[in-house]
Coordinates of C-alpha atoms in Angstrom, one line a residue:
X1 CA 26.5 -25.1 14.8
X2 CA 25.8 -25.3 11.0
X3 CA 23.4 -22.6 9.4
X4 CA 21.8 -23.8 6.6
X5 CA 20.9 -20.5 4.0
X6 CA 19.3 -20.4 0.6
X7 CA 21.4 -18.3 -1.2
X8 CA 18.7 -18.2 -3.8
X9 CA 15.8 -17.2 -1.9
X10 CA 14.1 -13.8 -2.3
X11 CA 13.2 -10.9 -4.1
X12 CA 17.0 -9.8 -3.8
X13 CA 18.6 -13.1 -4.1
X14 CA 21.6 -14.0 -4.6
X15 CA 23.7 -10.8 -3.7
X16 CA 21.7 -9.6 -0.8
X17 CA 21.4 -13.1 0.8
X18 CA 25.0 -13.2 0.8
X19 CA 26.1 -9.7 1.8
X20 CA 23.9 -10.4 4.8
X21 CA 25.4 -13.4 5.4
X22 CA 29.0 -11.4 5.4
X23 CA 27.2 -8.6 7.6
X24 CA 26.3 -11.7 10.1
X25 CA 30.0 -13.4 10.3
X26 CA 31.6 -10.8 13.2
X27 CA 28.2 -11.7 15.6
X28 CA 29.1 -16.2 15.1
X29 CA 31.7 -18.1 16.5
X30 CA 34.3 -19.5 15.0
X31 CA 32.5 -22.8 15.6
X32 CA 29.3 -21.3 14.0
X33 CA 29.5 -22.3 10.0
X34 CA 27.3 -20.6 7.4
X35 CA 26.2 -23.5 4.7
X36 CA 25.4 -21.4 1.5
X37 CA 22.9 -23.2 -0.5
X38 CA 23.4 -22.0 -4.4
X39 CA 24.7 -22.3 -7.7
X40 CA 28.6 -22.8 -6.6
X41 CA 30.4 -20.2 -9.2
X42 CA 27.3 -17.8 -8.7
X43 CA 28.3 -17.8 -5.1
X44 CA 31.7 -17.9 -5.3
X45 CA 31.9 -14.8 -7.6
X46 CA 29.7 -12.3 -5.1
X47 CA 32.1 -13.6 -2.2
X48 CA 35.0 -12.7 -4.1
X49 CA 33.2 -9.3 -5.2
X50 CA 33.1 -8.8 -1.4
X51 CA 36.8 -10.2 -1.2
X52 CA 35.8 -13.2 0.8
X53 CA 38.3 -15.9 1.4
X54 CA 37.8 -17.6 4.6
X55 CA 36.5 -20.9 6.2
X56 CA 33.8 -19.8 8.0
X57 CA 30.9 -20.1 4.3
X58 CA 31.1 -23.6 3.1
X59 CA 29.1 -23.5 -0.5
X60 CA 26.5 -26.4 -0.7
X61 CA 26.1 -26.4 -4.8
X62 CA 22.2 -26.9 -5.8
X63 CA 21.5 -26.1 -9.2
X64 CA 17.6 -25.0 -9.5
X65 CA 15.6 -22.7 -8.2
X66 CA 12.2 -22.9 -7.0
X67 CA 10.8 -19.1 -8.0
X68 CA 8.4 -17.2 -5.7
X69 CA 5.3 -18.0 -7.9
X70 CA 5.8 -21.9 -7.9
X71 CA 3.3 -24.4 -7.0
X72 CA 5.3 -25.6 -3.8
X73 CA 4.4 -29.3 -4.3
X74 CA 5.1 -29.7 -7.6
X75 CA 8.0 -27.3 -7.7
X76 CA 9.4 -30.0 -4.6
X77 CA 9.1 -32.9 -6.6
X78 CA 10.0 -31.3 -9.9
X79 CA 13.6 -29.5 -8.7
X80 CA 14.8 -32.2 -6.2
X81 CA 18.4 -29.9 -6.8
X82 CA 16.7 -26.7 -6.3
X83 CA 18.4 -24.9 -3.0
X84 CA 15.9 -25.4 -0.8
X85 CA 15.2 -29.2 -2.0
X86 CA 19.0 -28.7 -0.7
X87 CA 18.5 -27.3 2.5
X88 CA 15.6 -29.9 3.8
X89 CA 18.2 -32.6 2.7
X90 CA 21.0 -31.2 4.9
X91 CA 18.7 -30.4 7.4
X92 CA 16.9 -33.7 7.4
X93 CA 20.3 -36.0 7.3
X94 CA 21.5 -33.9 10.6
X95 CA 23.8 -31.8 8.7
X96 CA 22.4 -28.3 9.5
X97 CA 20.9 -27.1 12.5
X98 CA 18.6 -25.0 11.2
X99 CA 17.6 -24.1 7.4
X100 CA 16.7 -20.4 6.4
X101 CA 15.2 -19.2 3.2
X102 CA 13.7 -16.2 2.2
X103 CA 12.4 -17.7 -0.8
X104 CA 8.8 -19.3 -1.8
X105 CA 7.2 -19.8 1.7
X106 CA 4.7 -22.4 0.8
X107 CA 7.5 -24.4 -0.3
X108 CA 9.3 -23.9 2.8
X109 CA 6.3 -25.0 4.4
X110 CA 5.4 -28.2 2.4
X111 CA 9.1 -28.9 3.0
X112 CA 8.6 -28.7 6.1
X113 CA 5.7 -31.3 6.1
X114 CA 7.5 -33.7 3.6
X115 CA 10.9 -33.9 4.9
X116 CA 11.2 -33.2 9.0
X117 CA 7.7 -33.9 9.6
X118 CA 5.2 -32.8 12.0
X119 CA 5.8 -33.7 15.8
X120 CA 4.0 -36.8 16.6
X121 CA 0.9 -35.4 18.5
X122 CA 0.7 -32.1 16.6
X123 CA -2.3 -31.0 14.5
X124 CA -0.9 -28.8 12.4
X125 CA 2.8 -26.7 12.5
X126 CA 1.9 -22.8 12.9
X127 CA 4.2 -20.1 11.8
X128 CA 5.1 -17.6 14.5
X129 CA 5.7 -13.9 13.8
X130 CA 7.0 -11.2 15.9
X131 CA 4.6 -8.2 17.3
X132 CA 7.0 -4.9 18.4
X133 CA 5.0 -3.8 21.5
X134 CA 4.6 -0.1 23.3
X135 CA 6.8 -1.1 26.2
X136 CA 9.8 -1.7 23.9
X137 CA 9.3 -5.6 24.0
X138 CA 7.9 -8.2 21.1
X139 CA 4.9 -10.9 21.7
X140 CA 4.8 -13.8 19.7
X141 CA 2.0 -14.5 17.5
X142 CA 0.7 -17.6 15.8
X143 CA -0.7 -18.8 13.3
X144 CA 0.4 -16.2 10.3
X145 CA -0.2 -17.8 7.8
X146 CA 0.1 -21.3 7.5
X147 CA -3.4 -22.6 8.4
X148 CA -6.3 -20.2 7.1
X149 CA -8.9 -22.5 8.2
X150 CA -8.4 -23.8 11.9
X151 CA -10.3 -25.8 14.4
X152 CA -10.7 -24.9 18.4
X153 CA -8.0 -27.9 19.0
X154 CA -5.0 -26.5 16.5
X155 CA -5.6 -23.0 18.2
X156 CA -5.2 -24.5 21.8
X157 CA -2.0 -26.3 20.1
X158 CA -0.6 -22.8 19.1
X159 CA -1.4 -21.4 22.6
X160 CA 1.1 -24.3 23.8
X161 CA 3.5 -23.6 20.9
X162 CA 4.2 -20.3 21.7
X163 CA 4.1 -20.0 25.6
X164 CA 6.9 -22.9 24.6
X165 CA 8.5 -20.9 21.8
X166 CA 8.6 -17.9 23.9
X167 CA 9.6 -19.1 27.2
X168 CA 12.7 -21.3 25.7
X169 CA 14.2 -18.4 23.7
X170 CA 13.2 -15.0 26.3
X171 CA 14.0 -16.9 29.4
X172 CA 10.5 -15.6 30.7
X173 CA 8.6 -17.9 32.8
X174 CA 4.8 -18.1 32.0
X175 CA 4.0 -16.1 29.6
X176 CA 0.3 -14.7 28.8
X177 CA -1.7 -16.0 26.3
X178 CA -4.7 -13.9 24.6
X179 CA -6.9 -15.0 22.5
X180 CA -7.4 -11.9 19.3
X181 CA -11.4 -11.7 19.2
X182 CA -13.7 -8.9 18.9
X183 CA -14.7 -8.1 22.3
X184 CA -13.1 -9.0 25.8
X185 CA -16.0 -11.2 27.0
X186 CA -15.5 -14.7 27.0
X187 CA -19.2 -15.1 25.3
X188 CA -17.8 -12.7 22.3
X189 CA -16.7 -13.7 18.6
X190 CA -17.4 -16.7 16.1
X191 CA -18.0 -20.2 17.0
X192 CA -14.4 -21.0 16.7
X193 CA -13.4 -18.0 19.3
X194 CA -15.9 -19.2 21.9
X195 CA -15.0 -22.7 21.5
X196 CA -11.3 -22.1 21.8
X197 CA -11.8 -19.7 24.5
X198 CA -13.3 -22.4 26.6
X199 CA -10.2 -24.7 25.6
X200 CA -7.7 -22.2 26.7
X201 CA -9.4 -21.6 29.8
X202 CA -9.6 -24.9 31.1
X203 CA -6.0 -25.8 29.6
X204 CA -3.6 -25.4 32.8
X205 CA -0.5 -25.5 30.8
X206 CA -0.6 -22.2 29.6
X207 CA -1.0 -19.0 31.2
X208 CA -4.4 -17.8 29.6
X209 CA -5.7 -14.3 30.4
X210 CA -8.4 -14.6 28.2
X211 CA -9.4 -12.2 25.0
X212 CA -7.9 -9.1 23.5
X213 CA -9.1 -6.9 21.2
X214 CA -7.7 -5.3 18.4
X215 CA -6.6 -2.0 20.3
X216 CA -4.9 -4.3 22.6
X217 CA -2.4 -5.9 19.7
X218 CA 0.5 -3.7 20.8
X219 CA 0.0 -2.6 24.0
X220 CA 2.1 -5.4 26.3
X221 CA -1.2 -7.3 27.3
X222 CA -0.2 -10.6 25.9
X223 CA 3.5 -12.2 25.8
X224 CA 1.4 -15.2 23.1
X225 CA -1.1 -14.3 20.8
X226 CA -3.1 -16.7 19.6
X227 CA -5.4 -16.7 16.4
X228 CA -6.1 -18.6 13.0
X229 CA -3.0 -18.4 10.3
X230 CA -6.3 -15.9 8.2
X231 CA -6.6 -13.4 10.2
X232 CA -3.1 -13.8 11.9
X233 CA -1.3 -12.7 8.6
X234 CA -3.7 -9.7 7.9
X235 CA -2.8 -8.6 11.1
X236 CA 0.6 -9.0 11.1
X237 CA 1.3 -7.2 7.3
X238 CA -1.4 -4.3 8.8
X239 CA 1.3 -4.0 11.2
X240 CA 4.1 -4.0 9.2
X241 CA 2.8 -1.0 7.2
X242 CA 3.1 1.3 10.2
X243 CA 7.0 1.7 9.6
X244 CA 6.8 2.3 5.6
X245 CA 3.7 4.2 6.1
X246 CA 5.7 6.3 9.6
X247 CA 8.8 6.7 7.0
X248 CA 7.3 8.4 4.3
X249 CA 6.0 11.3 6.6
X250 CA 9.1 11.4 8.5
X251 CA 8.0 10.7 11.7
X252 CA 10.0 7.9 13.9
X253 CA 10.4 6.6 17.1
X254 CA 11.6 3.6 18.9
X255 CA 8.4 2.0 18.5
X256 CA 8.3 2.5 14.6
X257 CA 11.6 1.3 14.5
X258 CA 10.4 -1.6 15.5
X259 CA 7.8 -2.5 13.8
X260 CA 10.5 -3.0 10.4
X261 CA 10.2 -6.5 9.8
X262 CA 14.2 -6.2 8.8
X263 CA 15.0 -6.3 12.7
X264 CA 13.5 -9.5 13.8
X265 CA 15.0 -11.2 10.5
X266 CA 12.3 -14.0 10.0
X267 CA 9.4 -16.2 11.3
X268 CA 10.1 -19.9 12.9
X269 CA 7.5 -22.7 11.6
X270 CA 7.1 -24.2 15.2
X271 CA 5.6 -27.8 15.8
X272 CA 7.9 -29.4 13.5
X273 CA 11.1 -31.9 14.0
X274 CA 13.5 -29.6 13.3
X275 CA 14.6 -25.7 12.9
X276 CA 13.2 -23.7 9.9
X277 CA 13.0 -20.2 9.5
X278 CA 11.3 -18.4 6.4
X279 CA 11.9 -14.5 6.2
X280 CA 10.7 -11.5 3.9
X281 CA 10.8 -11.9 0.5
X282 CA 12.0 -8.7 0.2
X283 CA 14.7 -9.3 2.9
X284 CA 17.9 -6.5 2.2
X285 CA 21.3 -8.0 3.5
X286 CA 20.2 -6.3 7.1
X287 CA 17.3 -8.6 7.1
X288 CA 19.4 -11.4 6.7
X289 CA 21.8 -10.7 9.0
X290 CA 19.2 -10.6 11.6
X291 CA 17.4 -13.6 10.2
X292 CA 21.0 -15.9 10.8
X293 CA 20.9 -14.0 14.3
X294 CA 17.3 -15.7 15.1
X295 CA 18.7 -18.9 13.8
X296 CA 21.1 -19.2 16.0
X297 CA 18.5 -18.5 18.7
X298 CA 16.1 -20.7 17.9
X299 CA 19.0 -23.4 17.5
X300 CA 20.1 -22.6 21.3
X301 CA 17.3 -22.6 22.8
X302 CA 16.4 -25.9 22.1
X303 CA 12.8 -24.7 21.7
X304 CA 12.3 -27.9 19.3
X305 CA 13.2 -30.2 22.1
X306 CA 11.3 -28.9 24.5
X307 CA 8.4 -28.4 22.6
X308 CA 8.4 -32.6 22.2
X309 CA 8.7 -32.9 25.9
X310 CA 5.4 -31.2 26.6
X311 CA 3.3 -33.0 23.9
X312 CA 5.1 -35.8 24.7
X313 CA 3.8 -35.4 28.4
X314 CA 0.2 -34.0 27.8

């Protein structure tokens, strides 16, 4: 397996990208290879900081840099060199498995448009984030971020997405699907929640249980939760601010803990033909450790594959 990583990416880029990827070398294989995407003697110095001399990190060189506050198209076409113009190449010519940045994430995304394409059949790609829930497990939730504006059809494709996402990489069969709306009742919310709620309901390739609220968002009812990239990301960042928030008046437990966005590493952009994963811009070395960790998950479960299988089949 080849790991694609943009050394440059992030607020803490270069050093902390690549003392995470160090921190992640004891969890991979010796078959497992780290491709660091970067400026080669920029790398090549922190590694030997860190007094690095094995096999295992093969330096890709890439020259530019696409900074967080780019334009993402025009930054693309502008810095064909930049690392993650790098990465989508490697990635697209089968030479990584999976590409990882925590850099500028609507590059990430239009690079994910422009260079592995959609999967024929598929609307729109969704990102999917992670939600820590009470009974110490996670549900999956898309969209994020990547489509604030989204009709009743992409959110039935994201219901599909991420009972496939889900099932590939926990093993667990069916999962639940909710729908996030303002009231349980099927009759409840905008135009868009009624319409997909009818969608979901008559779909019989998910496992649809039907609305949740709010109050519900980390209590175990839903392995999938579905809802438009707007309201998806306001959610997900509200969440996020429980452990910061929980940290400054010294109160933790294993729930808090899990809400740090550090422990699930990153978010997959699922619905595409191939394996990306954007992370934190703020990602510490920890953060990428765990974000090469979900790479390699995402990479074995073959959730990609099997995601073309069932639109493939609808």
């Amino acid at each position: 397996m080849k790991i694609a990583v943009d050394v440059m990416g992030g607020d803490f880029a270069p050093k902390a990208v690549i003392e995470g990827i160090l921190l992640a070398l004891p969890s991979l294989s010796n078959n497992e290879i780290i491709l660091a995407v970067g400026p080669r003697d920029t790398i090549q110095s922190i590694l030997d900081e860190h007094h690095y001399s094995g096999t295992q990190i093969q330096i890709i060189h890439a020259d530019q840099v696409i900074e967080m506050g780019e334009h993402p198209t025009r930054a693309l076409s502008q810095k064909p060199n930049s690392s993650i113009g790098i990465g989508f190449g490697l990635l697209k010519e089968g030479k990584a498995d999976v590409f990882a940045s925590a850099g500028n994430t609507g590059a990430m995304m239009v690079g994910s448009l422009f260079s592995v394409k959609t999967i024929e059949g598929i609307q729109r790609p969704a990102i999917a984030g992670f939600v820590p829930q009470t009974d110490g497990k996670y549900a999956v939730m898309l969209d994020i971020g990547a489509n604030a504006d989204c009709k009743p059809e992409m959110l039935e494709q994201f219901a599909i997405l991420g009972s496939v996402y889900f099932e590939a990489t926990t093993g667990i069969k069916s999962p639940r699907v909710g729908l996030i709306n303002i009231g349980e009742e099927e009759q409840k919310g905008s135009i868009l929640a009624q319409a997909t709620h009818a969608l979901l309901k008559a779909n019989s390739k998910i496992n649809f249980i039907g609305n949740i609220e709010g109050k519900d968002f980390f209590k175990g009812k839903a392995d999938v939760i579905v809802t438009d990239g707007f309201t998806g990301n306001i959610m997900l960042k509200m969440g996020e601010s429980i452990y910061n928030i929980m940290k400054d008046q010294g109160m933790t437990n294993d729930f808090v803990e899990n809400t740090n966005y550090e422990k699930y590493g990153g978010s997959p952009i699922i619905g595409i033909n191939g394996n990306v994963i954007i992370a934190h811009g703020a990602s510490s070395p920890v953060a990428i450790k765990n974000m090469i960790g979900l790479c390699k998950s995402v990479v074995e479960s073959k959730v990609c594959e099997k995601i073309k299988g069932i639109i493939e089949n609808k």
